mmJSON file of the N, C-alpha and C atoms, coordinates in Angstrom:
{"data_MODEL":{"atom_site":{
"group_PDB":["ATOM","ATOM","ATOM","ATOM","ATOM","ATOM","ATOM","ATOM","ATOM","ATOM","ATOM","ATOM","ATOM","ATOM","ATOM","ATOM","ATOM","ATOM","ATOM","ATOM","ATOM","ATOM","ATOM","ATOM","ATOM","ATOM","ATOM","ATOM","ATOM","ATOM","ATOM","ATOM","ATOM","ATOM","ATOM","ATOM","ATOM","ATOM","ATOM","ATOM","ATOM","ATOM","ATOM","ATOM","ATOM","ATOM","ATOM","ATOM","ATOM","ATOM","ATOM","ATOM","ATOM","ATOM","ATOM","ATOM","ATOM","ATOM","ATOM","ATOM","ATOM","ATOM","ATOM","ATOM","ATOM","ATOM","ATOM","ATOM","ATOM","ATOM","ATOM","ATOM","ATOM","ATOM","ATOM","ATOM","ATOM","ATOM","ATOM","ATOM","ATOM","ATOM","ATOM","ATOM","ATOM","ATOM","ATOM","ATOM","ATOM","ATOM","ATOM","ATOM","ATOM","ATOM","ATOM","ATOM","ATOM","ATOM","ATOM","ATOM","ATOM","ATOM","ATOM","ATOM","ATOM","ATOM","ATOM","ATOM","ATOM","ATOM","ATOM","ATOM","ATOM","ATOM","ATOM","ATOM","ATOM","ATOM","ATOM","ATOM","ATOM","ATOM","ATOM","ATOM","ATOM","ATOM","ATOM","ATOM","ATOM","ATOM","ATOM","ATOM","ATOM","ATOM","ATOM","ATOM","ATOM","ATOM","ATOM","ATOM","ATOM","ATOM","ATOM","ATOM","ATOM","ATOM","ATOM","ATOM","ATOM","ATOM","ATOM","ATOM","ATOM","ATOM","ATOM","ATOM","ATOM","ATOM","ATOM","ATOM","ATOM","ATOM","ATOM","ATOM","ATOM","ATOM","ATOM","ATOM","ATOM","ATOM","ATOM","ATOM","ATOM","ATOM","ATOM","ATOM","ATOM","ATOM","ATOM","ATOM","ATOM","ATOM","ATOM","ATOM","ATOM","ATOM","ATOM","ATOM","ATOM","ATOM","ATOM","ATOM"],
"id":[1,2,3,4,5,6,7,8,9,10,11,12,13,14,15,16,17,18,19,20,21,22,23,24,25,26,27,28,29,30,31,32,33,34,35,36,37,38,39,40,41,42,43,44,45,46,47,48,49,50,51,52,53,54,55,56,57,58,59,60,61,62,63,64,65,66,67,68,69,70,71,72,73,74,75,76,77,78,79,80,81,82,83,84,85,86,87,88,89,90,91,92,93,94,95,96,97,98,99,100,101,102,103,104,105,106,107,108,109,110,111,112,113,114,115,116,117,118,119,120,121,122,123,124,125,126,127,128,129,130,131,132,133,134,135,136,137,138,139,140,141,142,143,144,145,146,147,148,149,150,151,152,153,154,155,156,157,158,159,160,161,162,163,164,165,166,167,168,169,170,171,172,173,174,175,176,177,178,179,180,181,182,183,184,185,186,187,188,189,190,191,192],
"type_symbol":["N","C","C","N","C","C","N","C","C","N","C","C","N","C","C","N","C","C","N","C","C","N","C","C","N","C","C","N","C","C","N","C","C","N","C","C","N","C","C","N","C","C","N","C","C","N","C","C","N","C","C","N","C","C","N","C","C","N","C","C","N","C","C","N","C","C","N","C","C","N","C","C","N","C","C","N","C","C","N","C","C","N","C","C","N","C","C","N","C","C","N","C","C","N","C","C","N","C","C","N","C","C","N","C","C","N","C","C","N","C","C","N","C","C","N","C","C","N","C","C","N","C","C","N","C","C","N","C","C","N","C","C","N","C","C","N","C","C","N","C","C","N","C","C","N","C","C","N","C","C","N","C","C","N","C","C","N","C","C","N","C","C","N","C","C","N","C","C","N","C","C","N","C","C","N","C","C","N","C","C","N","C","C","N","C","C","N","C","C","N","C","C"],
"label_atom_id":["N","CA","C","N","CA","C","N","CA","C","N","CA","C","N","CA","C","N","CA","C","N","CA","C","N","CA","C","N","CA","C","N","CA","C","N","CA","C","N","CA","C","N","CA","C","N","CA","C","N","CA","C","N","CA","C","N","CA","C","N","CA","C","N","CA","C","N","CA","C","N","CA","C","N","CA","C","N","CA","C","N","CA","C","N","CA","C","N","CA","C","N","CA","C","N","CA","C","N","CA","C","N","CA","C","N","CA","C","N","CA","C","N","CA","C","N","CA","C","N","CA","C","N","CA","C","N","CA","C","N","CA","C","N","CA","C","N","CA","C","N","CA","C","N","CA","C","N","CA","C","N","CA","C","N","CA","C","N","CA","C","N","CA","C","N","CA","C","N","CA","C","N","CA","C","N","CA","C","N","CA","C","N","CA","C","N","CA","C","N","CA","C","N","CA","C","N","CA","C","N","CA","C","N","CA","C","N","CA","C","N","CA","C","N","CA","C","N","CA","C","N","CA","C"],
"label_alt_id":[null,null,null,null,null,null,null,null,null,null,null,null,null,null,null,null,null,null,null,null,null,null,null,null,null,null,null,null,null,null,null,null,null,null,null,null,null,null,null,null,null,null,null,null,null,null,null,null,null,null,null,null,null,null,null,null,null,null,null,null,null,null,null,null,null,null,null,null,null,null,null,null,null,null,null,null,null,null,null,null,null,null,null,null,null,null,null,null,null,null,null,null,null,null,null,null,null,null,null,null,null,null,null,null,null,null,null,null,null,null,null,null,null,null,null,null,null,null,null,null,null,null,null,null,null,null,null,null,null,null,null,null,null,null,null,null,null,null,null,null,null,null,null,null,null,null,null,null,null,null,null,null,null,null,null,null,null,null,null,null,null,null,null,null,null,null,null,null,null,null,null,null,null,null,null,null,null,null,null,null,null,null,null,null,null,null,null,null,null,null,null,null],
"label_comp_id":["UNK","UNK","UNK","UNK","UNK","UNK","UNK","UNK","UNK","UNK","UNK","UNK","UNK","UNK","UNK","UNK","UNK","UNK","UNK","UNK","UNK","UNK","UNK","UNK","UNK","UNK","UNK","UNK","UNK","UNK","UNK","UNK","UNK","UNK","UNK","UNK","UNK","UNK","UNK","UNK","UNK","UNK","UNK","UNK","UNK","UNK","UNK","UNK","UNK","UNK","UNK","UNK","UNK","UNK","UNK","UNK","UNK","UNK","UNK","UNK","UNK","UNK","UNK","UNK","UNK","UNK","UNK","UNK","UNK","UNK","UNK","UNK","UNK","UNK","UNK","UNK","UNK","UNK","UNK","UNK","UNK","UNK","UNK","UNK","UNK","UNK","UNK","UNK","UNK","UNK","UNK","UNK","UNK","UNK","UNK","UNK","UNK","UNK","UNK","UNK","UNK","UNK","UNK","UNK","UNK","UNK","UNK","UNK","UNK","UNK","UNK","UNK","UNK","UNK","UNK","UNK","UNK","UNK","UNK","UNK","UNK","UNK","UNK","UNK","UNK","UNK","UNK","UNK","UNK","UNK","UNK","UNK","UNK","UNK","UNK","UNK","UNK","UNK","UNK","UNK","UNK","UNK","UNK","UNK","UNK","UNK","UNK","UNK","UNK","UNK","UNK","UNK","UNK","UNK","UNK","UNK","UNK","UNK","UNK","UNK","UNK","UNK","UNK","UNK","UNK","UNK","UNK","UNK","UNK","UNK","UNK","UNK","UNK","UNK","UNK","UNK","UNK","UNK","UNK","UNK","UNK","UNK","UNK","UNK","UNK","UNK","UNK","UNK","UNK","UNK","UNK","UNK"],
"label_asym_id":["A","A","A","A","A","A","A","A","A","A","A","A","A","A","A","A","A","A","A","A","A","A","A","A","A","A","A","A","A","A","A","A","A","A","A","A","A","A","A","A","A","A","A","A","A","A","A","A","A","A","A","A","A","A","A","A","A","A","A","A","A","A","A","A","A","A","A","A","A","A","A","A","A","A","A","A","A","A","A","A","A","A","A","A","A","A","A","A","A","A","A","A","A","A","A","A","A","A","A","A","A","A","A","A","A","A","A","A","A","A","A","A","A","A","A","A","A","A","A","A","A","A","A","A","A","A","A","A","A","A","A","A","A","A","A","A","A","A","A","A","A","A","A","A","A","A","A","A","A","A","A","A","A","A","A","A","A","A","A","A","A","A","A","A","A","A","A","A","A","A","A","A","A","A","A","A","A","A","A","A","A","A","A","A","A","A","A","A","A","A","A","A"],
"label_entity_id":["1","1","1","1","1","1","1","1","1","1","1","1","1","1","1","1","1","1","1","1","1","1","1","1","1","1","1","1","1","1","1","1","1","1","1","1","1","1","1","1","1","1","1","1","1","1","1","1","1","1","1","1","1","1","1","1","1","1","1","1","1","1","1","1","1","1","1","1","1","1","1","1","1","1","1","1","1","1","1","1","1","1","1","1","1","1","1","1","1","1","1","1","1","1","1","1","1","1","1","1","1","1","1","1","1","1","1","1","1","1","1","1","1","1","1","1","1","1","1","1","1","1","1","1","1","1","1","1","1","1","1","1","1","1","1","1","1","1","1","1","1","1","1","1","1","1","1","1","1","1","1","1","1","1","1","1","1","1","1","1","1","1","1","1","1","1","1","1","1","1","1","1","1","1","1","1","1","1","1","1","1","1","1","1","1","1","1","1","1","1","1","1"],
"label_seq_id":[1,1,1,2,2,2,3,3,3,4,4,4,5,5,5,6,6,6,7,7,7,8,8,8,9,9,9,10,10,10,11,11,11,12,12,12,13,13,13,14,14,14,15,15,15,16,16,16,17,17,17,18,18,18,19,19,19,20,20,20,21,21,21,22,22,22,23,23,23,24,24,24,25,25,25,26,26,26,27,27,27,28,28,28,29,29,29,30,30,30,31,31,31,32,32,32,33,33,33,34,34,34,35,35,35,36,36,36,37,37,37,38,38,38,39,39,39,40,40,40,41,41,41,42,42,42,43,43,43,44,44,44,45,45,45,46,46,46,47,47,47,48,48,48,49,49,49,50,50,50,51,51,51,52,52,52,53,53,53,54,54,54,55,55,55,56,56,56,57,57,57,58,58,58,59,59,59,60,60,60,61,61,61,62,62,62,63,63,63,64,64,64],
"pdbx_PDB_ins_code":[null,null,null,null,null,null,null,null,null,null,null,null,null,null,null,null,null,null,null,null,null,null,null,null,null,null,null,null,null,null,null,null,null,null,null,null,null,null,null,null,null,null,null,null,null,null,null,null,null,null,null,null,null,null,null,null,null,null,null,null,null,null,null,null,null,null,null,null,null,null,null,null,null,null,null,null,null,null,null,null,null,null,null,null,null,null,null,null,null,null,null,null,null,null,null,null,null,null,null,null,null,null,null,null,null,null,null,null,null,null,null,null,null,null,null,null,null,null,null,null,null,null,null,null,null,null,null,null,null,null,null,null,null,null,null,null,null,null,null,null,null,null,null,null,null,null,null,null,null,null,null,null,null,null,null,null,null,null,null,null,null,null,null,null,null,null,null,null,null,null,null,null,null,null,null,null,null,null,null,null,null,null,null,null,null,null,null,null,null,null,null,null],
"Cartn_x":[0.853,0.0,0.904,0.43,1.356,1.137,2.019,1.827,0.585,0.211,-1.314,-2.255,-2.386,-3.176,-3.293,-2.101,-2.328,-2.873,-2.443,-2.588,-4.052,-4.759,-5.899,-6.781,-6.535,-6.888,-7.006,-6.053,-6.164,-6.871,-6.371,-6.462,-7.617,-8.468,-9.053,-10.154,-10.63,-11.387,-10.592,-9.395,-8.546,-7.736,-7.816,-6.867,-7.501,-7.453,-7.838,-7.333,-5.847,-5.442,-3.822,-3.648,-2.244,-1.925,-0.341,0.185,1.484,1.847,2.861,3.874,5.007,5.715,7.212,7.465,8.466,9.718,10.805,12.054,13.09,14.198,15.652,16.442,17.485,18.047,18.15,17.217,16.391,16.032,15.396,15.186,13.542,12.838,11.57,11.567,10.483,9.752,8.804,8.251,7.185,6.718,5.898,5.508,3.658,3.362,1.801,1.66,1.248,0.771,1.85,2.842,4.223,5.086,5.189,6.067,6.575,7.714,8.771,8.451,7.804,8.087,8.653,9.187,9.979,11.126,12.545,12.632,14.166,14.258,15.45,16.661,16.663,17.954,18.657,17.786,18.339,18.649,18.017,17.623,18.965,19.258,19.913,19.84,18.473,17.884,16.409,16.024,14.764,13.888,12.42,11.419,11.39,11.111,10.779,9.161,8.76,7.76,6.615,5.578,4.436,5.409,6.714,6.608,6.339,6.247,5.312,3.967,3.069,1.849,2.223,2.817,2.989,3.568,4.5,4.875,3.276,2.591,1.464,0.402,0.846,-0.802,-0.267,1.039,1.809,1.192,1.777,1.708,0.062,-1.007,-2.046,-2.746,-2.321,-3.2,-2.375,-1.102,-0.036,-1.101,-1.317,-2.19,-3.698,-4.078,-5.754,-6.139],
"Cartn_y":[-1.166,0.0,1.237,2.359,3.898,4.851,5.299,6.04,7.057,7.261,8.064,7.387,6.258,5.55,5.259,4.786,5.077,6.0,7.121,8.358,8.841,8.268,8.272,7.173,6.013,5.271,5.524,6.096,5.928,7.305,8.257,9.64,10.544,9.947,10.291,11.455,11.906,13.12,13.711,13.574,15.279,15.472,14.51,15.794,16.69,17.335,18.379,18.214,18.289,17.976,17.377,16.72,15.63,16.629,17.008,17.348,17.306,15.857,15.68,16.62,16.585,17.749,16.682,16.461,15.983,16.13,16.081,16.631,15.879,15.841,15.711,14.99,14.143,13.56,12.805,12.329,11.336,11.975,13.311,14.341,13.202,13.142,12.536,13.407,14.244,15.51,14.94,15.291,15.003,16.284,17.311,18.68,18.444,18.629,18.794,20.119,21.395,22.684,23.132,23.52,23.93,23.6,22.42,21.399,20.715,20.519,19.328,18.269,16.895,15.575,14.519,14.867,13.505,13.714,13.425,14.496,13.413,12.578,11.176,11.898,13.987,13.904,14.266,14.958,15.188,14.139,13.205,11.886,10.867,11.107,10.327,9.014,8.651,7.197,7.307,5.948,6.032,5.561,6.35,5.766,4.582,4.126,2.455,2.661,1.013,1.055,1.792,2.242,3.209,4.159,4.479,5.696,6.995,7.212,8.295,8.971,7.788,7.692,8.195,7.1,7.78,9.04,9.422,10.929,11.719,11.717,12.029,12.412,11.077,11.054,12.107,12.296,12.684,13.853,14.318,15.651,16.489,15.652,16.325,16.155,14.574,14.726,16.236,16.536,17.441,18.544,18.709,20.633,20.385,19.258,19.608,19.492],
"Cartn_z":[0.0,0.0,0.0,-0.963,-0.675,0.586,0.527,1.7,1.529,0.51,0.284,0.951,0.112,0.867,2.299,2.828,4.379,5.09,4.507,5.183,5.245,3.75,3.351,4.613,4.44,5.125,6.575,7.036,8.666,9.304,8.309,8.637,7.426,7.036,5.595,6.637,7.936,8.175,8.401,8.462,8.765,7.859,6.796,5.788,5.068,4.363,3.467,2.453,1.978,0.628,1.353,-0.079,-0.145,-1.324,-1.643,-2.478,-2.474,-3.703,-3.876,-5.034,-4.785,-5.046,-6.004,-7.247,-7.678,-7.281,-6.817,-6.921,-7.552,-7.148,-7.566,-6.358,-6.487,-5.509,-4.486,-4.771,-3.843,-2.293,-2.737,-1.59,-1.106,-0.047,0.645,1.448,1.448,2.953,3.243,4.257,4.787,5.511,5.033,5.207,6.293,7.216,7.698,8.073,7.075,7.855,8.077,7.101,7.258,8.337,8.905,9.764,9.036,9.332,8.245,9.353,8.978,10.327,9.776,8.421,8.306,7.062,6.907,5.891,5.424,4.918,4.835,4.418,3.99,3.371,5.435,5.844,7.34,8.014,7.723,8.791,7.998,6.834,5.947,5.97,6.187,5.823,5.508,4.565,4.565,5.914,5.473,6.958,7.017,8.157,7.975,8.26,8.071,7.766,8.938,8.86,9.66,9.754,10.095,10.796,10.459,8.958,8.797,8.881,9.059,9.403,11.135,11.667,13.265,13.383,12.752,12.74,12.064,11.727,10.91,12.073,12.665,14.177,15.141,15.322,16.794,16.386,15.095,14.697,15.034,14.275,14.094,15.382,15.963,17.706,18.871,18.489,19.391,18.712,17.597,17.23,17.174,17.768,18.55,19.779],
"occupancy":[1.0,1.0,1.0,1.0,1.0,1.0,1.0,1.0,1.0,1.0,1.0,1.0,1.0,1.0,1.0,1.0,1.0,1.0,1.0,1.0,1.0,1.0,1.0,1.0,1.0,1.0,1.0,1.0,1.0,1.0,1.0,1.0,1.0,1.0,1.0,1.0,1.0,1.0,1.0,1.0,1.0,1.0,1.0,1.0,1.0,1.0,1.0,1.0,1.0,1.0,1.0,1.0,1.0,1.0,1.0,1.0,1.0,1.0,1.0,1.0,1.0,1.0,1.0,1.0,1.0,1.0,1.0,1.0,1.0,1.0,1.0,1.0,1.0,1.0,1.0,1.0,1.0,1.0,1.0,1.0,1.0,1.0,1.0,1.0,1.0,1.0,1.0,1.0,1.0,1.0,1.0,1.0,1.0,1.0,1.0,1.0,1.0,1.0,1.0,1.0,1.0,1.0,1.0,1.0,1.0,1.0,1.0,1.0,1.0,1.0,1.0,1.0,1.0,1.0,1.0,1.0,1.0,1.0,1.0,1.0,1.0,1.0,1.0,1.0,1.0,1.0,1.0,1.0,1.0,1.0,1.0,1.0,1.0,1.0,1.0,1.0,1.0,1.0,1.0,1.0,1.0,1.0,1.0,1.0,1.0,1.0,1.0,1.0,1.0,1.0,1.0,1.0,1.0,1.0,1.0,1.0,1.0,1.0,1.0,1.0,1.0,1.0,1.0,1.0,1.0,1.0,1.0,1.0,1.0,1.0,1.0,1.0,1.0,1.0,1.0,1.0,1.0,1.0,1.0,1.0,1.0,1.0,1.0,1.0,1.0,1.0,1.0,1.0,1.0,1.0,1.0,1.0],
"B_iso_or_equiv":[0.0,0.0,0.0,0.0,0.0,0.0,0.0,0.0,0.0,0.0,0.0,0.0,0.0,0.0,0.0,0.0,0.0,0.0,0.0,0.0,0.0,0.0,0.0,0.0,0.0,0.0,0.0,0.0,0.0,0.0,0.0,0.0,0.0,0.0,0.0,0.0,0.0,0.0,0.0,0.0,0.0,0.0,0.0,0.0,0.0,0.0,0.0,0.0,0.0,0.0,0.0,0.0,0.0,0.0,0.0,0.0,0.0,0.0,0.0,0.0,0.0,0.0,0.0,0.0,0.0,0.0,0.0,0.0,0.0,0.0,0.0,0.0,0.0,0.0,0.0,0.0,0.0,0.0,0.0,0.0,0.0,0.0,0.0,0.0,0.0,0.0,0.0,0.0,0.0,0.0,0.0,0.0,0.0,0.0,0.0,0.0,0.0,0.0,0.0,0.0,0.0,0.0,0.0,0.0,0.0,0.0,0.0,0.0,0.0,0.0,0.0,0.0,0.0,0.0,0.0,0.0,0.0,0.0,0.0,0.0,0.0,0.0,0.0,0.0,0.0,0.0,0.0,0.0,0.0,0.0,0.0,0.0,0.0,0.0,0.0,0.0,0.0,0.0,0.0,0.0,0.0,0.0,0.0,0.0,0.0,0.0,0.0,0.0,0.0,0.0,0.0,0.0,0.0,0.0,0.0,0.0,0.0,0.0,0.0,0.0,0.0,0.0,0.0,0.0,0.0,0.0,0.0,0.0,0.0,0.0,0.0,0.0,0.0,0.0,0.0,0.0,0.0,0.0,0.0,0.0,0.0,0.0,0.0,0.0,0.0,0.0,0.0,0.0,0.0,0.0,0.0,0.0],
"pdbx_formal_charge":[null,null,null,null,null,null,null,null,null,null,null,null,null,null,null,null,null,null,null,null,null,null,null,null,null,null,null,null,null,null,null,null,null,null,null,null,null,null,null,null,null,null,null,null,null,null,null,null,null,null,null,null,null,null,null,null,null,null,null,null,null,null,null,null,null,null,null,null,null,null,null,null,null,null,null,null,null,null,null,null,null,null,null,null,null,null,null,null,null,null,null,null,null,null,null,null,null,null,null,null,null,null,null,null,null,null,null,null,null,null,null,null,null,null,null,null,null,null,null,null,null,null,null,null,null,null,null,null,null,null,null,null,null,null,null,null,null,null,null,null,null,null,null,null,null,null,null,null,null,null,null,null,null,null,null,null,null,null,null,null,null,null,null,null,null,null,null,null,null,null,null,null,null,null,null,null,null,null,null,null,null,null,null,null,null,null,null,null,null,null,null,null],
"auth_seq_id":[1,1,1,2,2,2,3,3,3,4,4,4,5,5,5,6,6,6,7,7,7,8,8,8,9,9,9,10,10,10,11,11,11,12,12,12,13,13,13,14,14,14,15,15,15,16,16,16,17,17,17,18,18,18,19,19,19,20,20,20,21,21,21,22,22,22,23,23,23,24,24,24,25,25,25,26,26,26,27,27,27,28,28,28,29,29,29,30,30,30,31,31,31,32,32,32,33,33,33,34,34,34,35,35,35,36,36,36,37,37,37,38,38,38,39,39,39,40,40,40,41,41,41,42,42,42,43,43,43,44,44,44,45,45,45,46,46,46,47,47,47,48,48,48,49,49,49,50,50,50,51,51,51,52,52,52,53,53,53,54,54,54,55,55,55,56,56,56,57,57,57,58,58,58,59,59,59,60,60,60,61,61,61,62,62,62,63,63,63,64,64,64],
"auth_comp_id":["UNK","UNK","UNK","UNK","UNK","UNK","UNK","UNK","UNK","UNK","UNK","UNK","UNK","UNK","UNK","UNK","UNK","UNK","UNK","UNK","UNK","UNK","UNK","UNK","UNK","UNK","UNK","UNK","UNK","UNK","UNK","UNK","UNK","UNK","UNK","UNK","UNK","UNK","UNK","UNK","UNK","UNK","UNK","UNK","UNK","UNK","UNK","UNK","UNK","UNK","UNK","UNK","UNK","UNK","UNK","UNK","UNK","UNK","UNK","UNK","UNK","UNK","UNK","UNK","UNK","UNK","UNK","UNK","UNK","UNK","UNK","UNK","UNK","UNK","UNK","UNK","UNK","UNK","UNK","UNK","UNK","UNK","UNK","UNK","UNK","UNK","UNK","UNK","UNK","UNK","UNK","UNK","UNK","UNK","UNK","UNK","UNK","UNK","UNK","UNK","UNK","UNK","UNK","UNK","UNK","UNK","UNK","UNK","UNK","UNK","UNK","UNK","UNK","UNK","UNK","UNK","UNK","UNK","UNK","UNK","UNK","UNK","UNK","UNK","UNK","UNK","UNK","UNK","UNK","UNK","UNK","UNK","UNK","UNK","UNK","UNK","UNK","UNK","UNK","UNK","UNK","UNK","UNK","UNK","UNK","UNK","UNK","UNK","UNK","UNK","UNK","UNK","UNK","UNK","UNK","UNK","UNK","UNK","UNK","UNK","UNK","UNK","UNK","UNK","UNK","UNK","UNK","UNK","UNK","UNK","UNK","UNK","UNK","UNK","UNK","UNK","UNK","UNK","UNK","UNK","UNK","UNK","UNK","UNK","UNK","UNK","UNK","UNK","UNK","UNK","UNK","UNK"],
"auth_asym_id":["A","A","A","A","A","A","A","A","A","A","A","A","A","A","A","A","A","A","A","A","A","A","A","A","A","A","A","A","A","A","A","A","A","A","A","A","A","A","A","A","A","A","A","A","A","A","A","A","A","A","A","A","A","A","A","A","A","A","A","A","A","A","A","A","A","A","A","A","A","A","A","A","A","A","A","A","A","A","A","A","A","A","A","A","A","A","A","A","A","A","A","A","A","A","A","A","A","A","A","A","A","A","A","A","A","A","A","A","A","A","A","A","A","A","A","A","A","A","A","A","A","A","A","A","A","A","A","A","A","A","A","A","A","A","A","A","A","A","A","A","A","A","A","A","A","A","A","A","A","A","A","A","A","A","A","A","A","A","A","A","A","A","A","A","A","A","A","A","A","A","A","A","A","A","A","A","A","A","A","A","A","A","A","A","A","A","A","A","A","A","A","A"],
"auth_atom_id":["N","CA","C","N","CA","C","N","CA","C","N","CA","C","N","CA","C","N","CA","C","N","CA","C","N","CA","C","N","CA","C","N","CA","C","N","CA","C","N","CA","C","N","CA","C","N","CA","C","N","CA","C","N","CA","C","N","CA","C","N","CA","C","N","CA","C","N","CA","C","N","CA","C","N","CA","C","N","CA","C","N","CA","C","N","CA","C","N","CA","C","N","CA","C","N","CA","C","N","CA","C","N","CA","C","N","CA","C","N","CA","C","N","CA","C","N","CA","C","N","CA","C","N","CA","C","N","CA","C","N","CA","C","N","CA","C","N","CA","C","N","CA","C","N","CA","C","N","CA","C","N","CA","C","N","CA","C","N","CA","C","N","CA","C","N","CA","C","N","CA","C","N","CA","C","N","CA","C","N","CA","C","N","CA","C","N","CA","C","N","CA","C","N","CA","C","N","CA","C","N","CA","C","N","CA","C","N","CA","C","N","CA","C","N","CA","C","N","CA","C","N","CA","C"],
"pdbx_PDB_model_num":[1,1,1,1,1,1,1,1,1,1,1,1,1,1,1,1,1,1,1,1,1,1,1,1,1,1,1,1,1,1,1,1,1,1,1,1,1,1,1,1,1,1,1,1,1,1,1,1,1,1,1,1,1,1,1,1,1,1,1,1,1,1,1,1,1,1,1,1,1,1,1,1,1,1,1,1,1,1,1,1,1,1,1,1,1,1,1,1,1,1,1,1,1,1,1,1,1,1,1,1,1,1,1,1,1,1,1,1,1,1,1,1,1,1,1,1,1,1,1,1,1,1,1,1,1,1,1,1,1,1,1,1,1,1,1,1,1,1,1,1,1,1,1,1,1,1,1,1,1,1,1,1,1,1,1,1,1,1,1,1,1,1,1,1,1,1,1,1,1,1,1,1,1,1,1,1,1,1,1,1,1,1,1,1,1,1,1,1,1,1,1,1]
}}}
């Protein structure tokens, strides 16, 4: 499953919009409401599996 879908799936009443953004370099952000929560060139690895979804929940349950 993509990470849309997850995000869709777990979290589909609180998003508003998904917008993916192409880049260069094998750059991966992870942007919620101008917060960076996940970002592999800082982290210099990829996510493993859920933890963007869990970075996703922390985020939006921490701003309600």
């Amino acid at each position: 499953m993509s990470l849309i879908a997850e995000l869709l799936e777990e979290y589909q009443s609180e998003i508003e919009t998904i917008k993916l953004v192409p880049s260069s370099g094998g750059v991966f952000e992870v942007i919620v409401n101008d917060t960076l929560i996940f970002s592999k060139k800082n982290l210099e690895r990829h996510a493993e599996p859920g933890e963007v979804i869990s970075l996703f929940g922390n985020h939006i349950n921490s701003n309600n």
